[in-house]
Every structure is written in structure tokens, then in C-alpha cells.
Short mmCIF file of C-alpha atoms in Angstrom, two decimals:
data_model
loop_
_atom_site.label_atom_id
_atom_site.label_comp_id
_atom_site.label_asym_id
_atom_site.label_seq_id
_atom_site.Cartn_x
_atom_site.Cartn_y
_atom_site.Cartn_z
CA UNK A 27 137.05 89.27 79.57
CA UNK A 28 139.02 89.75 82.70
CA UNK A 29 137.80 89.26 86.33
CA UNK A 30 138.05 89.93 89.67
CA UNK A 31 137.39 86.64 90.92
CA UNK A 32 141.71 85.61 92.32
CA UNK A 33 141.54 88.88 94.09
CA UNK A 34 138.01 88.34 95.95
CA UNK A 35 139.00 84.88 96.61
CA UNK A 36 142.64 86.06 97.77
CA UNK A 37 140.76 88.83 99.95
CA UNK A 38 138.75 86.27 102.02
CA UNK A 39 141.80 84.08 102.38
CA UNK A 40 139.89 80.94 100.36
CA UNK A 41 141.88 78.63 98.35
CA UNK A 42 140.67 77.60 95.15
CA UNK A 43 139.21 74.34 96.36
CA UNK A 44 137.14 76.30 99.35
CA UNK A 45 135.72 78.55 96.62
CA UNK A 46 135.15 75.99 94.46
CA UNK A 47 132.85 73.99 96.87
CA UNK A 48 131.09 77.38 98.07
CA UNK A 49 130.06 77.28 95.15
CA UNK A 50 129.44 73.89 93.61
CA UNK A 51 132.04 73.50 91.02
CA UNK A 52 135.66 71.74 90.87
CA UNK A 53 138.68 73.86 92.04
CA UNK A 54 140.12 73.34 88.13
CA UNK A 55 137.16 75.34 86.88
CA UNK A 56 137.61 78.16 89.13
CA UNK A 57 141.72 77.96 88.12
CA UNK A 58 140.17 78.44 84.56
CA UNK A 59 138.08 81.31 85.50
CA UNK A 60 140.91 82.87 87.38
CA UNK A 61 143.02 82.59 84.47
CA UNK A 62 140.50 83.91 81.34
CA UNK A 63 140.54 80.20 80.05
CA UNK A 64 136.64 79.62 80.76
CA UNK A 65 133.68 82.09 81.08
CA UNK A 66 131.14 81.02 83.74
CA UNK A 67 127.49 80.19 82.94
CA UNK A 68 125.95 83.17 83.94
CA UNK A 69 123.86 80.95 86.61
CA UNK A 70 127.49 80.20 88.08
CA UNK A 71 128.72 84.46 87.17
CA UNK A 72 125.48 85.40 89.54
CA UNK A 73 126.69 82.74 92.41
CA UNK A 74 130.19 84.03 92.36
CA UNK A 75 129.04 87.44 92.83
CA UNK A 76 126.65 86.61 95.38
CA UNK A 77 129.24 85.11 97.60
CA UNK A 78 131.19 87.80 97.46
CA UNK A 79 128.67 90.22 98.32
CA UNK A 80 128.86 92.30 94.71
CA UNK A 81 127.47 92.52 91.34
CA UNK A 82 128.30 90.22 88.37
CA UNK A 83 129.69 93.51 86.39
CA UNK A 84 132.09 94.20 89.83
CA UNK A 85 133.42 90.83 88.92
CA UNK A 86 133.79 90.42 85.27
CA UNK A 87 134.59 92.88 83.34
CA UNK A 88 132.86 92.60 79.95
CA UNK A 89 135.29 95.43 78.20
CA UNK A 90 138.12 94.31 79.21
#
């Protein structure tokens, strides 16, 4: 499954680590997100998207 997640995250100029505490999880998980290694709890898929203002399907793309 890809995701949009490094290019939101590049957009609003956050590191990892300022994402990460945004939204209440260590900067190594949202490395592994970034990098298809771990999919997010969909609790955690709806936060990401709701920081960024979007849906959960503008961020991860399930046919990919």
C-alpha cells in the first residue's frame, strides 16, 4: 500500500519527529509508514489524515 504521508509531511515543512508528536506516536513509526514497512491502525490512518486536512483514501492508497 503506498502513501502520501513523506509528501504531506514534506509540504508543511515537519520533520518526522514534529509529525510524530502531532500525532502521538514515535518518529521511527512514522519512518516506517513513510517507507511501506508498517500500516497504521486505522485509529492512527484517520489522525494522519485529519492533520493534514484530507481523507484517509487521499493518503493511503489501498491499490497501490
Amino acid at each position: 500500500m503506498e502513501n502520501a504521508v513523506r509528501d504531506l509531511r514534506a509540504a508543511k515543512g515537519l520533520s518526522q519527529a514534529e509529525l510524530a508528536t502531532a500525532v502521538g506516536v514515535s518518529r521511527q513509526t512514522i519512518n516506517s509508514i513513510e517507507t511501506g514497512r508498517y500500516l497504521p491502525s486505522l485509529p492512527l490512518a484517520i489522525g494522519l489524515a485529519r492533520f493534514f486536512g484530507t481523507t484517509v483514501e487521499e493518503v493511503f492508497d489501498a491499490d497501490a
